[in-house]
Amino acid sequence: MVSRIKTFISGLSVKQIVYSLTTILSLLLFLLLTVWSNKEIEGLIDQQGASRWDAEGGSAQVSCFLADHVKLEEFSILSFESQLEQQLKEVLPAEAYSEENGKRLVVDAYSSMGRITIVSEKGTLEANAVGVGGDFFLFHPLTLVSGAYFSGDDLMKDSIILDEEAAWQLFGSSDIAGQSVMIGGVPHYVSGVVKRQTGRFAENAGLDNTVVYVSNESLAAYGTGEGISTYEVIAPNPVKHFVYNAVKEKLGVNEEDMIVVENSSRYCVEALIPVVLDFGTRSMQNAAVKFPYWENIARGYEDIKAIVLIFQMLFLLVPGVIIVVFLIIKWRNRSFTWKDIGNRLIDMKDGIRKRAKGEKDKWEHF
């Protein structure tokens, strides 16, 4: 085997060896870029809600980011949920939403940004806060150090989740689930402590300081909340962009006052091509939309993935051009004619007929 490989290589010209090595290197770089970029995207937990909720891949995750002046109320969200569920029931088979199934058709969350002042027995902390509603932590499964998440739908709106820095500043420990703090003179109870994302992207996206999570109601009542600014939903996607279009058309917000993103497909080639084409202008926003930290991180990786896509195309183009040139040269130096090809096809056809007839005769004699 080794001797055959040596004989084959010795029969190649220097030009053929260079082209072969270039092709192999380009394909290898393409593979490495693909594996690395896919691994990075898989690490964006805020973008993977649909795959966690629906392992079969039939659902879409869509996010809507609202302009500062838009006031989205909870009753508008409930109305949208009802409309979306009704739409889905009209196109999905009955077993998809039967009571026996036990799985909700639509899961969603909303959030607001602001600041609050937290007081404990050991000190006072003014921190950036995310006011959450619905199944926020299903969309954003932050890494828990201790305790547990709370639901934005809980009857009592007095829970808080601290990041590690806040926990140490207020209590000198991260194992503090169940401890109480005062917000606006009202007791709140620590549900859990989470790790804060680190790295250049995270810090530039808004995670350079401590962040805490409270109910949307608590932030509005005791902090400096700016109102609901983000709405997120996961639902079955019976046709392409079904959930995306529903959010744009039925949430009750003018299209120019919101930016809607289909998270579950934002890193596919089809979605990245517009990012490549708009690379110099995509950061220019006419709507006064302030993205939360997780969307800023996702958009940063969108830019990286777009650059990676350009290099992937180049690394595929190089071997593609080499193969095409090789085939053209081979075609020009061919030693056969179209007539030879036709005769060869006729011979193959006759051979197939003979084999088929032989099989038929064998079974008849049997």
Short mmCIF file of C-alpha atoms in Angstrom, two decimals:
data_model
loop_
_atom_site.label_atom_id
_atom_site.label_comp_id
_atom_site.label_asym_id
_atom_site.label_seq_id
_atom_site.Cartn_x
_atom_site.Cartn_y
_atom_site.Cartn_z
CA MET A 1 0.00 0.00 0.00
CA VAL A 2 2.77 2.43 0.99
CA SER A 3 4.71 1.61 -2.17
CA ARG A 4 1.64 2.34 -4.28
CA ILE A 5 1.23 5.75 -2.61
CA LYS A 6 4.92 6.53 -3.21
CA THR A 7 4.58 5.50 -6.84
CA PHE A 8 1.48 7.68 -7.24
CA ILE A 9 3.19 10.72 -5.67
CA SER A 10 6.36 10.25 -7.72
CA GLY A 11 4.21 10.34 -10.84
CA LEU A 12 2.84 13.80 -9.98
CA SER A 13 4.39 17.00 -11.24
CA VAL A 14 5.40 19.79 -8.83
CA LYS A 15 2.38 21.82 -10.00
CA GLN A 16 0.00 18.93 -9.29
CA ILE A 17 1.48 18.45 -5.81
CA VAL A 18 1.11 22.17 -5.01
CA TYR A 19 -2.50 22.22 -6.22
CA SER A 20 -3.30 19.06 -4.25
CA LEU A 21 -1.80 20.42 -1.04
CA THR A 22 -3.64 23.74 -1.55
CA THR A 23 -6.93 21.88 -1.96
CA ILE A 24 -6.36 19.78 1.16
CA LEU A 25 -5.29 22.81 3.23
CA SER A 26 -8.32 24.86 2.09
CA LEU A 27 -10.75 22.06 2.96
CA LEU A 28 -9.03 21.56 6.33
CA LEU A 29 -9.29 25.27 7.17
CA PHE A 30 -12.95 25.24 6.12
CA LEU A 31 -13.60 22.30 8.44
CA LEU A 32 -11.76 23.91 11.38
CA LEU A 33 -13.61 27.21 10.95
CA THR A 34 -16.95 25.39 10.75
CA VAL A 35 -16.34 23.32 13.90
CA TRP A 36 -15.00 26.30 15.88
CA SER A 37 -17.78 28.73 14.91
CA ASN A 38 -20.54 26.15 15.52
CA LYS A 39 -19.11 25.44 18.97
CA GLU A 40 -19.09 29.15 19.79
CA ILE A 41 -22.72 29.54 18.72
CA GLU A 42 -23.78 26.49 20.74
CA GLY A 43 -22.37 28.28 23.79
CA LEU A 44 -24.85 31.16 23.39
CA ILE A 45 -27.45 29.77 25.78
CA ASP A 46 -29.82 32.70 25.26
CA GLN A 47 -30.16 31.78 21.58
CA GLN A 48 -30.85 28.05 22.10
CA GLY A 49 -34.25 28.20 23.81
CA ALA A 50 -36.15 26.54 20.97
CA SER A 51 -33.83 23.53 20.86
CA ARG A 52 -34.07 23.11 24.64
CA TRP A 53 -37.85 23.36 24.61
CA ASP A 54 -38.45 21.25 21.50
CA ALA A 55 -35.78 18.62 20.88
CA GLU A 56 -37.47 17.61 17.62
CA GLY A 57 -36.70 21.01 16.13
CA GLY A 58 -40.21 22.05 15.10
CA SER A 59 -40.33 25.27 17.12
CA ALA A 60 -38.94 28.76 16.65
CA GLN A 61 -37.59 31.25 19.17
CA VAL A 62 -38.33 34.88 18.33
CA SER A 63 -37.31 38.05 20.18
CA CYS A 64 -38.79 41.51 19.85
CA PHE A 65 -36.88 44.60 21.02
CA LEU A 66 -38.91 47.76 21.48
CA ALA A 67 -38.09 51.43 21.01
CA ASP A 68 -37.78 53.49 24.20
CA HIS A 69 -41.08 55.33 23.73
CA VAL A 70 -43.16 52.15 23.23
CA LYS A 71 -45.26 51.14 26.22
CA LEU A 72 -46.07 47.42 26.01
CA GLU A 73 -48.46 46.32 28.73
CA GLU A 74 -48.94 42.81 30.13
CA PHE A 75 -52.54 42.62 28.87
CA SER A 76 -51.22 43.19 25.31
CA ILE A 77 -48.86 40.24 25.78
CA LEU A 78 -51.71 38.05 27.05
CA SER A 79 -53.81 39.08 24.05
CA PHE A 80 -50.98 38.17 21.68
CA GLU A 81 -50.52 34.77 23.37
CA SER A 82 -54.21 34.04 22.84
CA GLN A 83 -54.10 35.07 19.18
CA LEU A 84 -50.96 33.02 18.48
CA GLU A 85 -52.39 29.93 20.18
CA GLN A 86 -55.59 30.25 18.15
CA GLN A 87 -53.60 30.58 14.93
CA LEU A 88 -51.56 27.50 15.78
CA LYS A 89 -54.65 25.43 16.61
CA GLU A 90 -56.02 26.23 13.16
CA VAL A 91 -52.98 24.73 11.39
CA LEU A 92 -51.65 22.06 13.79
CA PRO A 93 -53.08 18.56 14.27
CA ALA A 94 -55.29 18.22 17.34
CA GLU A 95 -52.86 15.90 19.16
CA ALA A 96 -50.27 18.68 19.19
CA TYR A 97 -52.29 20.68 21.71
CA SER A 98 -54.54 18.11 23.38
CA GLU A 99 -54.83 18.13 27.17
CA GLU A 100 -53.26 14.67 27.28
CA ASN A 101 -50.15 16.10 25.63
CA GLY A 102 -49.55 18.29 28.68
CA LYS A 103 -47.18 20.62 26.81
CA ARG A 104 -47.93 24.29 26.31
CA LEU A 105 -48.19 25.51 22.74
CA VAL A 106 -46.65 28.89 23.54
CA VAL A 107 -44.03 29.86 26.12
CA ASP A 108 -42.90 33.44 26.44
CA ALA A 109 -41.13 35.99 28.60
CA TYR A 110 -40.74 39.73 28.82
CA SER A 111 -38.24 41.95 30.55
CA SER A 112 -37.35 45.53 31.38
CA MET A 113 -34.08 47.24 32.26
CA GLY A 114 -33.31 49.67 35.05
CA ARG A 115 -31.55 50.14 38.38
CA ILE A 116 -32.51 49.39 41.98
CA THR A 117 -31.07 49.93 45.42
CA ILE A 118 -30.74 46.81 47.58
CA VAL A 119 -30.21 46.95 51.34
CA SER A 120 -29.02 44.07 53.54
CA GLU A 121 -27.81 43.92 57.13
CA LYS A 122 -24.22 44.24 55.88
CA GLY A 123 -24.54 47.00 53.32
CA THR A 124 -26.26 48.80 50.48
CA LEU A 125 -25.85 48.20 46.76
CA GLU A 126 -27.13 50.14 43.76
CA ALA A 127 -27.16 47.75 40.82
CA ASN A 128 -28.29 47.29 37.24
CA ALA A 129 -31.49 45.26 37.28
CA VAL A 130 -33.48 43.14 34.87
CA GLY A 131 -37.20 43.05 35.63
CA VAL A 132 -38.54 39.70 34.43
CA GLY A 133 -41.93 38.26 33.61
CA GLY A 134 -43.15 34.94 32.24
CA ASP A 135 -40.65 32.12 31.74
CA PHE A 136 -37.59 34.38 31.59
CA PHE A 137 -35.16 31.80 32.94
CA LEU A 138 -36.27 29.23 30.39
CA PHE A 139 -34.91 31.61 27.75
CA HIS A 140 -31.93 32.63 29.87
CA PRO A 141 -30.77 29.64 31.98
CA LEU A 142 -28.02 31.44 33.87
CA THR A 143 -25.52 29.27 35.71
CA LEU A 144 -26.70 28.87 39.30
CA VAL A 145 -24.13 28.97 42.09
CA SER A 146 -26.78 28.33 44.72
CA GLY A 147 -30.55 28.39 45.13
CA ALA A 148 -33.01 28.30 42.24
CA TYR A 149 -34.75 30.45 39.66
CA PHE A 150 -38.10 32.07 40.28
CA SER A 151 -40.96 32.40 37.81
CA GLY A 152 -42.16 35.76 36.61
CA ASP A 153 -45.69 34.37 36.95
CA ASP A 154 -45.37 33.68 40.69
CA LEU A 155 -48.20 35.15 42.72
CA MET A 156 -45.73 36.79 45.10
CA LYS A 157 -43.44 39.24 43.34
CA ASP A 158 -40.83 39.42 46.11
CA SER A 159 -38.01 37.22 44.79
CA ILE A 160 -34.58 38.37 43.67
CA ILE A 161 -31.61 36.67 42.05
CA LEU A 162 -28.16 38.16 42.64
CA ASP A 163 -24.96 37.61 40.74
CA GLU A 164 -21.92 36.50 42.76
CA GLU A 165 -20.48 39.99 43.08
CA ALA A 166 -23.73 41.37 44.50
CA ALA A 167 -24.05 38.40 46.89
CA TRP A 168 -20.56 38.95 48.31
CA GLN A 169 -21.10 42.71 48.64
CA LEU A 170 -24.42 42.28 50.47
CA PHE A 171 -23.78 39.09 52.50
CA GLY A 172 -20.12 38.10 52.21
CA SER A 173 -21.18 34.73 50.78
CA SER A 174 -22.78 33.17 47.71
CA ASP A 175 -24.72 30.50 49.64
CA ILE A 176 -27.54 32.82 50.66
CA ALA A 177 -30.78 31.38 49.22
CA GLY A 178 -33.68 32.38 51.46
CA GLN A 179 -31.96 35.45 52.93
CA SER A 180 -33.90 38.72 52.83
CA VAL A 181 -33.02 42.15 51.47
CA MET A 182 -34.96 45.40 51.39
CA ILE A 183 -35.89 47.08 48.10
CA GLY A 184 -37.77 50.34 48.43
CA GLY A 185 -38.46 49.47 52.06
CA VAL A 186 -40.16 46.19 51.07
CA PRO A 187 -38.67 42.77 51.98
CA HIS A 188 -37.50 40.59 49.06
CA TYR A 189 -36.08 37.10 49.37
CA VAL A 190 -32.99 35.77 47.61
CA SER A 191 -34.08 32.95 45.34
CA GLY A 192 -30.61 32.18 44.02
CA VAL A 193 -27.15 33.36 43.07
CA VAL A 194 -25.83 33.14 39.50
CA LYS A 195 -22.53 33.49 37.71
CA ARG A 196 -22.16 36.56 35.54
CA GLN A 197 -20.90 35.97 32.02
CA THR A 198 -17.33 37.14 31.52
CA GLY A 199 -15.13 37.96 28.54
CA ARG A 200 -14.64 40.92 26.21
CA PHE A 201 -17.99 40.55 24.50
CA ALA A 202 -19.91 40.23 27.76
CA GLU A 203 -18.24 43.23 29.37
CA ASN A 204 -18.80 45.45 26.33
CA ALA A 205 -22.39 44.22 26.04
CA GLY A 206 -23.34 45.56 29.47
CA LEU A 207 -22.05 42.97 31.94
CA ASP A 208 -19.14 45.06 33.18
CA ASN A 209 -21.04 45.72 36.42
CA THR A 210 -23.16 43.63 38.76
CA VAL A 211 -26.64 42.63 37.57
CA VAL A 212 -29.61 41.44 39.62
CA TYR A 213 -32.95 39.96 38.54
CA VAL A 214 -36.27 40.88 40.11
CA SER A 215 -39.88 40.71 39.00
CA ASN A 216 -40.94 43.29 36.44
CA GLU A 217 -43.43 44.61 39.02
CA SER A 218 -40.72 45.15 41.65
CA LEU A 219 -38.47 47.02 39.23
CA ALA A 220 -41.35 49.25 38.13
CA ALA A 221 -42.47 49.96 41.72
CA TYR A 222 -39.16 50.34 43.57
CA GLY A 223 -36.54 51.02 40.93
CA THR A 224 -35.95 53.15 37.88
CA GLY A 225 -37.39 50.74 35.32
CA GLU A 226 -38.02 51.96 31.78
CA GLY A 227 -40.95 49.64 31.04
CA ILE A 228 -41.06 46.38 29.11
CA SER A 229 -38.44 46.57 26.36
CA THR A 230 -38.02 42.95 25.30
CA TYR A 231 -40.55 40.24 24.46
CA GLU A 232 -39.50 36.64 23.69
CA VAL A 233 -41.57 33.68 22.57
CA ILE A 234 -41.11 30.01 21.64
CA ALA A 235 -43.85 28.28 19.68
CA PRO A 236 -44.32 25.64 16.95
CA ASN A 237 -43.26 26.92 13.54
CA PRO A 238 -45.48 25.01 11.05
CA VAL A 239 -44.16 27.06 8.11
CA LYS A 240 -41.08 29.19 7.71
CA HIS A 241 -41.23 32.50 9.66
CA PHE A 242 -44.71 31.69 11.05
CA VAL A 243 -43.90 32.81 14.61
CA TYR A 244 -41.70 35.68 13.37
CA ASN A 245 -44.50 37.10 11.22
CA ALA A 246 -47.05 36.64 14.02
CA VAL A 247 -44.92 38.76 16.37
CA LYS A 248 -44.46 41.49 13.77
CA GLU A 249 -48.13 41.61 12.83
CA LYS A 250 -50.04 40.88 16.03
CA LEU A 251 -48.05 42.13 19.02
CA GLY A 252 -49.66 45.53 18.59
CA VAL A 253 -46.48 47.55 17.99
CA ASN A 254 -45.70 49.54 14.85
CA GLU A 255 -43.04 47.84 12.74
CA GLU A 256 -40.78 50.91 12.77
CA ASP A 257 -40.79 50.87 16.59
CA MET A 258 -39.39 47.37 17.03
CA ILE A 259 -36.66 45.03 15.87
CA VAL A 260 -37.69 41.39 15.57
CA VAL A 261 -35.14 38.56 15.47
CA GLU A 262 -35.69 34.86 14.81
CA ASN A 263 -33.06 33.54 17.21
CA SER A 264 -33.38 29.88 16.23
CA SER A 265 -32.22 30.53 12.64
CA ARG A 266 -30.17 33.71 12.93
CA TYR A 267 -26.83 31.96 12.38
CA CYS A 268 -27.78 29.93 9.31
CA VAL A 269 -26.22 30.86 5.96
CA GLU A 270 -29.44 32.38 4.63
CA ALA A 271 -29.70 34.74 7.61
CA LEU A 272 -26.00 35.65 7.59
CA ILE A 273 -25.87 36.76 3.96
CA PRO A 274 -27.80 40.01 4.70
CA VAL A 275 -25.42 40.60 7.63
CA VAL A 276 -22.47 40.32 5.22
CA LEU A 277 -24.11 42.64 2.68
CA ASP A 278 -25.02 45.22 5.36
CA PHE A 279 -21.80 44.88 7.30
CA GLY A 280 -20.94 48.57 7.26
CA THR A 281 -24.41 49.87 8.07
CA ARG A 282 -26.16 47.22 10.21
CA SER A 283 -25.14 48.95 13.44
CA MET A 284 -26.94 52.13 12.38
CA GLN A 285 -30.37 52.13 14.01
CA ASN A 286 -33.12 54.59 13.15
CA ALA A 287 -35.40 53.24 15.90
CA ALA A 288 -34.39 54.20 19.45
CA VAL A 289 -33.95 50.56 20.51
CA LYS A 290 -31.66 49.69 23.40
CA PHE A 291 -30.64 46.04 23.28
CA PRO A 292 -30.24 43.99 26.48
CA TYR A 293 -26.82 42.51 27.14
CA TRP A 294 -27.70 39.06 25.71
CA GLU A 295 -28.75 40.54 22.36
CA ASN A 296 -25.61 42.69 22.20
CA ILE A 297 -23.54 39.53 22.68
CA ALA A 298 -25.58 37.69 20.03
CA ARG A 299 -25.13 40.52 17.53
CA GLY A 300 -21.39 40.51 18.16
CA TYR A 301 -21.26 36.81 17.31
CA GLU A 302 -23.41 37.52 14.26
CA ASP A 303 -20.62 39.74 12.97
CA ILE A 304 -18.01 37.08 13.73
CA LYS A 305 -20.10 34.39 12.06
CA ALA A 306 -20.54 36.62 9.00
CA ILE A 307 -16.75 37.06 8.68
CA VAL A 308 -16.30 33.32 9.16
CA LEU A 309 -18.83 32.72 6.38
CA ILE A 310 -16.77 34.86 3.98
CA PHE A 311 -13.63 32.84 4.74
CA GLN A 312 -15.56 29.57 4.49
CA MET A 313 -16.73 30.54 1.00
CA LEU A 314 -13.17 31.45 0.01
CA PHE A 315 -11.79 28.19 1.38
CA LEU A 316 -14.39 26.28 -0.66
CA LEU A 317 -13.83 28.44 -3.73
CA VAL A 318 -10.12 27.64 -3.94
CA PRO A 319 -10.48 23.83 -4.30
CA GLY A 320 -13.58 24.38 -6.44
CA VAL A 321 -11.61 26.46 -8.94
CA ILE A 322 -8.74 23.96 -8.92
CA ILE A 323 -11.10 21.04 -9.60
CA VAL A 324 -12.88 22.92 -12.40
CA VAL A 325 -9.54 23.83 -14.05
CA PHE A 326 -8.39 20.21 -13.71
CA LEU A 327 -11.56 18.93 -15.37
CA ILE A 328 -11.27 21.48 -18.19
CA ILE A 329 -7.67 20.43 -18.87
CA LYS A 330 -8.66 16.77 -18.79
CA TRP A 331 -11.53 17.45 -21.17
CA ARG A 332 -9.33 19.31 -23.62
CA ASN A 333 -6.76 16.51 -23.58
CA ARG A 334 -9.32 13.74 -23.84
CA SER A 335 -8.59 10.79 -26.12
CA PHE A 336 -12.26 9.92 -26.74
CA THR A 337 -15.14 11.43 -28.71
CA TRP A 338 -18.86 11.87 -28.10
CA LYS A 339 -19.36 8.83 -30.30
CA ASP A 340 -17.19 6.78 -27.94
CA ILE A 341 -19.32 7.90 -25.02
CA GLY A 342 -22.51 6.97 -26.89
CA ASN A 343 -21.14 3.52 -27.72
CA ARG A 344 -20.09 3.01 -24.13
CA LEU A 345 -23.59 3.88 -22.89
CA ILE A 346 -25.13 1.46 -25.43
CA ASP A 347 -22.77 -1.30 -24.27
CA MET A 348 -23.74 -0.64 -20.65
CA LYS A 349 -27.44 -0.74 -21.56
CA ASP A 350 -27.00 -4.05 -23.42
CA GLY A 351 -25.07 -5.47 -20.49
CA ILE A 352 -27.87 -4.55 -18.07
CA ARG A 353 -30.46 -6.16 -20.35
CA LYS A 354 -28.43 -9.37 -20.60
CA ARG A 355 -28.00 -9.59 -16.83
CA ALA A 356 -31.71 -8.95 -16.28
CA LYS A 357 -32.63 -11.62 -18.86
CA GLY A 358 -30.22 -14.08 -17.23
CA GLU A 359 -31.81 -13.49 -13.81
CA LYS A 360 -35.29 -13.95 -15.30
CA ASP A 361 -34.33 -17.24 -17.02
CA LYS A 362 -32.77 -18.52 -13.79
CA TRP A 363 -35.95 -17.91 -11.82
CA GLU A 364 -38.14 -19.47 -14.57
CA HIS A 365 -36.02 -22.66 -14.55
CA PHE A 366 -36.17 -22.72 -10.77
#
